[in-house]
């Protein structure tokens, strides 16, 4: 395993194998979580130890191949190149309550949602825990802005890379590392039901977001292939179990697509089906993806949909779109970069 994917006890054990005392483990772990690019930056280690580590545990750091900064809202988007040449996107968003980093969990995605740019080329590979950590570390370092919140809403399906994502959460939350509170982390899934149950068992204090995007199977089947494996009743039942296990209110993402899922009838159907499930809805006007015929809903349709949900007792916010001038939504930058190289 990569040294940067290891927990502190694991790093300490790895150093012990190299004949080192326990305090070296702590030193190395602290350096790794500062975002060093080479063992030579670990100035309080003896030179021969630095060399031994470089031999046994090659140290990787991502390279920013593109960086775009929004002139409107300060959103910064990075295209990071990984050690094997693959690229993933990370977005830093600035809110009044702090800075949020949106990270990718996979190179590409195999979920096939009709409106999403991340899935167009399929899944290339899953990210290692340290490759998720690196996105947070190096975004913070490069931007000079402290990261307070993390959302797993970039490229990929986090629950399709379950163990690596769980390990990443443990690393980024560790006191000797970035020490980011679980309550400041959100994980979004398109609805992999068995994994939602597995996540519930871990009883983490993270926020769970479900990409719903439809009021029923007819609509979800059309735009989200995952619904065929886990239809909406099955998904909502898993959400109820998740709530019972964790007492954490679930967030539902709902991309508003013109003529597909944005009618008043759709809002009323949602209200009926969500009964008794504490929920918050994020309504997101669809970001237009070049390859897709789907279009965003009108402002009026979004406002009306929101009003019906709120009148029915479900809180719903319309997501402010940040970084509209820099392709800051899911997979668009990586896609453009790929196309240019083809
Ligand atoms: N695979 C996970 C994580 C991706 S999160 C998931 O599906 O939840 C990214 C969020 O943006 C998801 O809610 C996704 O459905 C949504 N999304 C993807 N493409 C979009 C687009 N073109 N416009 C608006 N939202 C989009």
Short mmCIF file of C-alpha atoms and ligand atoms in Angstrom, two decimals:
data_model
loop_
_atom_site.label_atom_id
_atom_site.label_comp_id
_atom_site.label_asym_id
_atom_site.label_seq_id
_atom_site.Cartn_x
_atom_site.Cartn_y
_atom_site.Cartn_z
CA UNK A 1 0.00 0.00 0.00
CA UNK A 2 1.11 3.58 -0.61
CA UNK A 3 2.52 5.07 2.60
CA UNK A 4 0.16 8.08 2.28
CA UNK A 5 -2.87 5.74 2.28
CA UNK A 6 -1.86 4.30 5.64
CA UNK A 7 -3.26 5.25 9.03
CA UNK A 8 -0.87 6.48 11.73
CA UNK A 9 -0.54 3.02 13.39
CA UNK A 10 0.16 1.52 9.95
CA UNK A 11 2.80 4.14 9.11
CA UNK A 12 4.39 3.55 12.51
CA UNK A 13 4.46 -0.21 11.87
CA UNK A 14 5.98 0.36 8.42
CA UNK A 15 8.74 2.48 9.95
CA UNK A 16 9.32 -0.07 12.67
CA UNK A 17 10.03 -2.62 9.92
CA UNK A 18 12.74 -0.24 8.75
CA UNK A 19 14.18 -0.36 12.27
CA UNK A 20 12.80 3.02 13.36
CA UNK A 21 11.40 4.08 16.75
CA UNK A 22 7.70 4.96 17.13
CA UNK A 23 8.16 8.75 17.08
CA UNK A 24 9.39 8.51 13.47
CA UNK A 25 5.96 7.24 12.46
CA UNK A 26 4.37 10.38 13.84
CA UNK A 27 6.91 12.62 12.12
CA UNK A 28 6.46 10.97 8.73
CA UNK A 29 2.65 10.93 9.02
CA UNK A 30 2.63 14.64 9.87
CA UNK A 31 4.82 15.46 6.85
CA UNK A 32 2.72 13.35 4.49
CA UNK A 33 -0.41 15.20 5.63
CA UNK A 34 1.22 18.57 5.06
CA UNK A 35 1.49 17.77 1.37
CA UNK A 36 5.23 17.37 0.74
CA UNK A 37 6.36 16.51 -2.78
CA UNK A 38 9.53 14.68 -1.83
CA UNK A 39 10.99 12.90 1.19
CA UNK A 40 13.80 15.46 1.11
CA UNK A 41 11.34 18.01 2.48
CA UNK A 42 11.15 15.90 5.68
CA UNK A 43 14.04 17.81 7.18
CA UNK A 44 13.93 16.27 10.66
CA UNK A 45 14.58 12.75 9.28
CA UNK A 46 18.11 11.36 8.80
CA UNK A 47 19.19 11.34 5.17
CA UNK A 48 19.57 7.55 4.98
CA UNK A 49 16.01 7.08 6.24
CA UNK A 50 14.71 9.49 3.60
CA UNK A 51 16.53 7.45 0.98
CA UNK A 52 15.20 4.15 2.32
CA UNK A 53 11.65 5.50 2.29
CA UNK A 54 11.98 6.79 -1.27
CA UNK A 55 13.20 3.33 -2.31
CA UNK A 56 10.46 1.37 -0.61
CA UNK A 57 7.53 3.80 -0.77
CA UNK A 58 7.69 6.04 -3.85
CA UNK A 59 6.03 9.35 -2.98
CA UNK A 60 3.57 10.76 -5.48
CA UNK A 61 1.97 14.19 -5.69
CA UNK A 62 -0.51 15.39 -8.30
CA UNK A 63 0.45 18.07 -10.83
CA UNK A 64 -2.00 20.86 -11.72
CA UNK A 65 -2.29 20.66 -15.50
CA UNK A 66 -5.09 23.25 -15.59
CA UNK A 67 -6.24 25.81 -13.06
CA UNK A 68 -9.21 28.05 -13.70
CA UNK A 69 -10.46 30.78 -11.42
CA UNK A 70 -13.95 32.23 -11.71
CA UNK A 71 -13.98 36.01 -12.08
CA UNK A 72 -17.51 36.04 -10.68
CA UNK A 73 -17.30 34.16 -7.39
CA UNK A 74 -13.69 33.09 -6.75
CA UNK A 75 -14.40 29.40 -7.41
CA UNK A 76 -11.17 27.64 -8.40
CA UNK A 77 -11.10 24.50 -10.47
CA UNK A 78 -8.08 22.21 -10.78
CA UNK A 79 -7.38 19.48 -13.26
CA UNK A 80 -4.85 17.26 -11.46
CA UNK A 81 -2.67 14.80 -13.27
CA UNK A 82 -2.05 11.62 -11.27
CA UNK A 83 1.13 9.54 -11.28
CA UNK A 84 -0.19 7.24 -14.06
CA UNK A 85 -1.15 10.16 -16.34
CA UNK A 86 -4.91 10.05 -15.63
CA UNK A 87 -6.61 13.31 -14.69
CA UNK A 88 -9.29 14.20 -12.15
CA UNK A 89 -11.01 17.45 -11.20
CA UNK A 90 -11.23 19.22 -7.86
CA UNK A 91 -13.24 22.39 -7.22
CA UNK A 92 -12.76 24.86 -4.39
CA UNK A 93 -15.86 26.92 -3.59
CA UNK A 94 -15.93 29.91 -1.28
CA UNK A 95 -18.97 30.32 0.93
CA UNK A 96 -19.60 32.70 3.81
CA UNK A 97 -19.18 29.78 6.23
CA UNK A 98 -15.83 28.72 4.83
CA UNK A 99 -14.11 27.01 1.94
CA UNK A 100 -15.47 23.78 0.51
CA UNK A 101 -13.50 21.38 -1.64
CA UNK A 102 -15.34 19.09 -4.02
CA UNK A 103 -13.23 16.02 -4.78
CA UNK A 104 -13.35 13.18 -7.30
CA UNK A 105 -13.41 9.57 -6.10
CA UNK A 106 -12.82 7.75 -9.39
CA UNK A 107 -11.29 8.39 -12.82
CA UNK A 108 -14.51 8.40 -14.84
CA UNK A 109 -17.66 6.64 -13.68
CA UNK A 110 -19.67 3.57 -14.67
CA UNK A 111 -23.09 4.71 -13.49
CA UNK A 112 -24.17 6.09 -16.87
CA UNK A 113 -26.47 8.96 -15.78
CA UNK A 114 -27.83 10.63 -18.92
CA UNK A 115 -27.09 14.21 -17.85
CA UNK A 116 -23.58 13.77 -16.45
CA UNK A 117 -20.28 14.52 -18.22
CA UNK A 118 -18.24 12.36 -15.82
CA UNK A 119 -19.64 9.09 -17.11
CA UNK A 120 -19.28 9.70 -20.85
CA UNK A 121 -16.04 7.71 -21.17
CA UNK A 122 -16.99 5.07 -18.59
CA UNK A 123 -14.90 4.10 -15.58
CA UNK A 124 -11.13 4.10 -16.04
CA UNK A 125 -10.17 3.21 -12.46
CA UNK A 126 -10.93 3.88 -8.82
CA UNK A 127 -8.84 6.36 -6.86
CA UNK A 128 -6.57 5.25 -4.03
CA UNK A 129 -7.23 6.80 -0.60
CA UNK A 130 -4.13 9.00 -0.86
CA UNK A 131 -5.24 10.31 -4.26
CA UNK A 132 -8.41 11.67 -2.64
CA UNK A 133 -6.41 13.09 0.27
CA UNK A 134 -3.97 14.71 -2.18
CA UNK A 135 -6.80 16.62 -3.85
CA UNK A 136 -7.63 18.26 -0.51
CA UNK A 137 -4.00 18.81 0.52
CA UNK A 138 -2.72 20.26 -2.73
CA UNK A 139 -5.81 22.36 -3.40
CA UNK A 140 -5.31 23.95 0.02
CA UNK A 141 -1.58 24.41 -0.56
CA UNK A 142 -1.85 25.81 -4.06
CA UNK A 143 -4.74 28.17 -3.33
CA UNK A 144 -3.49 29.24 0.08
CA UNK A 145 -7.10 28.92 1.29
CA UNK A 146 -7.81 26.71 4.32
CA UNK A 147 -10.26 23.90 3.59
CA UNK A 148 -13.12 23.65 6.09
CA UNK A 149 -15.58 21.39 4.29
CA UNK A 150 -15.32 18.49 1.87
CA UNK A 151 -17.94 17.18 -0.50
CA UNK A 152 -17.52 13.89 -2.36
CA UNK A 153 -19.40 15.17 -5.38
CA UNK A 154 -16.79 15.29 -8.10
CA UNK A 155 -16.11 12.65 -10.73
CA UNK A 156 -17.05 9.10 -9.77
CA UNK A 157 -19.47 7.20 -7.53
CA UNK A 158 -18.02 7.17 -4.00
CA UNK A 159 -19.98 4.11 -2.88
CA UNK A 160 -18.63 2.18 -5.89
CA UNK A 161 -15.16 2.72 -4.36
CA UNK A 162 -16.33 1.98 -0.84
CA UNK A 163 -13.29 0.78 1.11
CA UNK A 164 -10.94 3.37 -0.38
CA UNK A 165 -13.43 6.15 0.39
CA UNK A 166 -13.85 4.93 3.99
CA UNK A 167 -10.09 4.96 4.43
CA UNK A 168 -9.84 8.45 2.94
CA UNK A 169 -12.44 9.68 5.45
CA UNK A 170 -10.43 8.21 8.31
CA UNK A 171 -7.24 9.87 7.04
CA UNK A 172 -8.65 13.34 6.45
CA UNK A 173 -10.46 13.22 9.79
CA UNK A 174 -7.40 12.12 11.78
CA UNK A 175 -6.19 14.47 14.51
CA UNK A 176 -2.58 14.14 13.40
CA UNK A 177 -3.64 14.89 9.82
CA UNK A 178 -6.00 17.57 8.46
CA UNK A 179 -8.43 16.94 11.33
CA UNK A 180 -11.52 17.82 9.28
CA UNK A 181 -14.66 16.97 11.22
CA UNK A 182 -16.94 14.26 9.81
CA UNK A 183 -19.78 16.72 10.26
CA UNK A 184 -18.11 18.90 7.65
CA UNK A 185 -18.03 16.13 5.05
CA UNK A 186 -20.82 15.19 2.60
CA UNK A 187 -20.95 12.06 0.49
CA UNK A 188 -23.25 11.89 -2.51
CA UNK A 189 -24.48 8.69 -4.17
CA UNK A 190 -26.72 7.88 -7.11
CA UNK A 191 -28.31 5.16 -4.95
CA UNK A 192 -26.28 1.95 -4.48
CA UNK A 193 -28.61 0.44 -1.89
CA UNK A 194 -26.43 -2.33 -0.37
CA UNK A 195 -23.63 0.20 0.12
CA UNK A 196 -25.99 2.69 1.77
CA UNK A 197 -26.79 -0.05 4.29
CA UNK A 198 -23.11 -0.74 4.78
CA UNK A 199 -22.45 2.96 5.31
CA UNK A 200 -25.25 3.12 7.90
CA UNK A 201 -23.47 0.41 9.90
CA UNK A 202 -20.37 2.59 10.17
CA UNK A 203 -22.43 5.26 11.95
CA UNK A 204 -20.30 8.13 10.69
CA UNK A 205 -21.37 11.70 11.35
CA UNK A 206 -21.02 12.66 7.67
CA UNK A 207 -23.96 14.02 5.65
CA UNK A 208 -25.42 11.63 3.12
CA UNK A 209 -26.74 13.07 -0.13
CA UNK A 210 -28.81 11.05 -2.57
CA UNK A 211 -28.96 12.00 -6.24
CA UNK A 212 -32.68 11.50 -6.77
CA UNK A 213 -33.49 13.56 -9.86
CA UNK A 214 -36.94 12.06 -10.30
CA UNK A 215 -40.24 11.45 -8.46
CA UNK A 216 -40.77 7.88 -9.69
CA UNK A 217 -39.28 4.89 -11.50
CA UNK A 218 -40.56 5.99 -14.91
CA UNK A 219 -38.50 9.20 -14.76
CA UNK A 220 -35.46 7.74 -12.95
CA UNK A 221 -35.29 4.74 -15.30
CA UNK A 222 -34.96 7.12 -18.22
CA UNK A 223 -32.05 9.16 -16.84
CA UNK A 224 -30.35 6.94 -14.23
CA UNK A 225 -29.58 3.31 -15.18
CA UNK A 226 -28.85 2.53 -11.50
CA UNK A 227 -32.60 2.78 -10.87
CA UNK A 228 -33.15 -0.49 -12.74
CA UNK A 229 -31.03 -2.31 -10.17
CA UNK A 230 -32.35 -0.35 -7.17
CA UNK A 231 -35.78 1.13 -7.88
CA UNK A 232 -37.08 4.11 -5.99
CA UNK A 233 -39.05 2.25 -3.28
CA UNK A 234 -35.98 0.16 -2.50
CA UNK A 235 -33.85 3.31 -2.38
CA UNK A 236 -36.22 5.24 -0.13
CA UNK A 237 -36.52 2.23 2.19
CA UNK A 238 -32.71 2.23 2.50
CA UNK A 239 -32.84 5.96 3.26
CA UNK A 240 -35.32 5.30 6.06
CA UNK A 241 -33.03 2.61 7.50
CA UNK A 242 -30.09 5.00 7.20
CA UNK A 243 -31.98 7.66 9.12
CA UNK A 244 -32.99 5.21 11.83
CA UNK A 245 -29.39 4.07 12.25
CA UNK A 246 -27.73 7.50 12.24
CA UNK A 247 -30.43 10.10 13.07
CA UNK A 248 -28.89 12.18 10.28
CA UNK A 249 -31.29 13.99 7.99
CA UNK A 250 -30.67 13.04 4.37
CA UNK A 251 -30.07 15.53 1.59
CA UNK A 252 -31.60 14.88 -1.80
CA UNK A 253 -30.06 16.30 -4.94
CA UNK A 254 -32.52 17.10 -7.67
CA UNK A 255 -31.21 18.40 -11.01
CA UNK A 256 -34.07 20.26 -12.65
CA UNK A 257 -34.44 19.13 -16.25
CA UNK A 258 -36.84 20.89 -18.58
CA UNK A 259 -39.92 18.79 -19.31
CA UNK A 260 -38.45 15.67 -17.68
CA UNK A 261 -38.78 15.99 -13.90
CA UNK A 262 -39.88 19.57 -13.22
CA UNK A 263 -43.69 19.58 -13.39
CA UNK A 264 -45.94 20.51 -10.45
CA UNK A 265 -47.31 16.95 -10.56
CA UNK A 266 -43.76 15.62 -10.09
CA UNK A 267 -43.31 17.83 -7.00
CA UNK A 268 -46.60 16.59 -5.54
CA UNK A 269 -45.67 12.96 -6.18
CA UNK A 270 -42.34 13.52 -4.43
CA UNK A 271 -44.15 14.94 -1.41
CA UNK A 272 -46.29 11.81 -1.18
CA UNK A 273 -43.38 9.43 -1.44
CA UNK A 274 -41.11 11.25 1.00
CA UNK A 275 -43.72 11.20 3.81
CA UNK A 276 -42.17 10.56 7.20
CA UNK A 277 -38.58 10.74 5.94
CA UNK A 278 -36.69 13.80 7.27
CA UNK A 279 -35.21 15.29 4.14
CA UNK A 280 -33.76 18.40 2.63
CA UNK A 281 -33.91 19.02 -1.10
CA UNK A 282 -31.23 20.77 -3.15
CA UNK A 283 -32.74 21.86 -6.43
CA UNK A 284 -30.00 22.34 -9.00
CA UNK A 285 -30.81 23.83 -12.39
CA UNK A 286 -29.25 21.33 -14.80
CA UNK A 287 -25.83 22.27 -16.11
CA UNK A 288 -25.96 21.86 -19.83
CA UNK A 289 -23.57 19.17 -21.11
CA UNK A 290 -22.59 19.51 -24.75
CA UNK A 291 -23.14 15.84 -25.61
CA UNK A 292 -26.64 15.73 -24.09
CA UNK A 293 -30.02 16.93 -25.45
CA UNK A 294 -31.30 17.64 -21.91
CA UNK A 295 -31.93 21.28 -20.99
CA UNK A 296 -32.23 23.13 -17.68
CA UNK A 297 -35.68 23.99 -16.33
CA UNK A 298 -36.90 27.57 -16.49
CA UNK A 299 -36.47 29.77 -13.41
CA UNK A 300 -40.24 29.83 -13.00
CA UNK A 301 -40.50 26.03 -13.05
CA UNK A 302 -37.76 25.74 -10.42
CA UNK A 303 -39.40 28.36 -8.18
CA UNK A 304 -42.79 26.70 -8.48
CA UNK A 305 -41.35 23.26 -7.71
CA UNK A 306 -39.61 24.66 -4.65
CA UNK A 307 -42.81 26.29 -3.43
CA UNK A 308 -44.82 23.06 -3.72
CA UNK A 309 -42.20 21.14 -1.71
CA UNK A 310 -41.98 23.82 0.97
CA UNK A 311 -45.75 24.18 1.25
CA UNK A 312 -45.81 20.41 1.75
CA UNK A 313 -43.31 20.65 4.62
CA UNK A 314 -40.05 19.70 2.91
CA UNK A 315 -37.27 22.27 3.02
CA UNK A 316 -35.83 22.92 -0.41
CA UNK A 317 -33.07 25.26 -1.49
CA UNK A 318 -32.17 26.25 -5.00
CA UNK A 319 -28.45 25.66 -5.36
CA UNK A 320 -26.58 28.76 -6.39
CA UNK A 321 -24.45 27.74 -9.34
CA UNK A 322 -20.84 28.66 -8.74
CA UNK A 323 -18.12 28.74 -11.34
CA UNK A 324 -20.51 28.83 -14.29
CA UNK A 325 -17.85 30.67 -16.28
CA UNK A 326 -15.20 27.96 -15.75
CA UNK A 327 -16.94 24.64 -16.55
CA UNK A 328 -17.02 23.93 -12.84
CA UNK A 329 -19.59 21.15 -12.98
CA UNK A 330 -18.86 17.48 -12.86
CA UNK A 331 -16.42 16.14 -15.37
CA UNK A 332 -16.60 18.99 -17.86
CA UNK A 333 -12.98 20.08 -17.60
CA UNK A 334 -11.54 16.55 -17.76
CA UNK A 335 -13.79 15.86 -20.75
CA UNK A 336 -12.52 18.93 -22.61
CA UNK A 337 -8.92 18.07 -21.82
CA UNK A 338 -9.44 14.51 -23.12
CA UNK A 339 -11.07 15.73 -26.31
CA UNK A 340 -8.18 18.08 -27.01
CA UNK A 341 -5.73 15.20 -26.72
CA UNK A 342 -7.74 12.83 -28.94
N1 LIG B 1 -21.90 9.67 -8.24
C1 LIG B 1 -22.32 10.47 -7.11
C2 LIG B 1 -21.40 11.64 -6.93
C3 LIG B 1 -21.45 12.67 -8.02
S1 LIG B 1 -22.07 14.04 -7.23
C4 LIG B 1 -23.77 10.86 -7.29
O1 LIG B 1 -24.34 10.51 -8.31
O2 LIG B 1 -24.35 11.42 -6.39
C5 LIG B 1 -22.44 15.12 -8.43
C6 LIG B 1 -23.87 15.59 -8.40
O3 LIG B 1 -24.08 16.39 -9.57
C7 LIG B 1 -24.86 14.44 -8.49
O4 LIG B 1 -26.04 14.76 -7.80
C8 LIG B 1 -25.11 14.39 -9.98
O5 LIG B 1 -26.31 13.72 -10.26
C9 LIG B 1 -25.15 15.86 -10.31
N2 LIG B 1 -24.94 16.17 -11.71
C10 LIG B 1 -24.24 15.51 -12.64
N3 LIG B 1 -24.30 16.10 -13.83
C11 LIG B 1 -25.07 17.20 -13.66
C12 LIG B 1 -25.51 18.24 -14.52
N4 LIG B 1 -25.18 18.25 -15.82
N5 LIG B 1 -26.26 19.21 -13.99
C13 LIG B 1 -26.59 19.20 -12.67
N6 LIG B 1 -26.22 18.26 -11.82
C14 LIG B 1 -25.46 17.27 -12.31
#
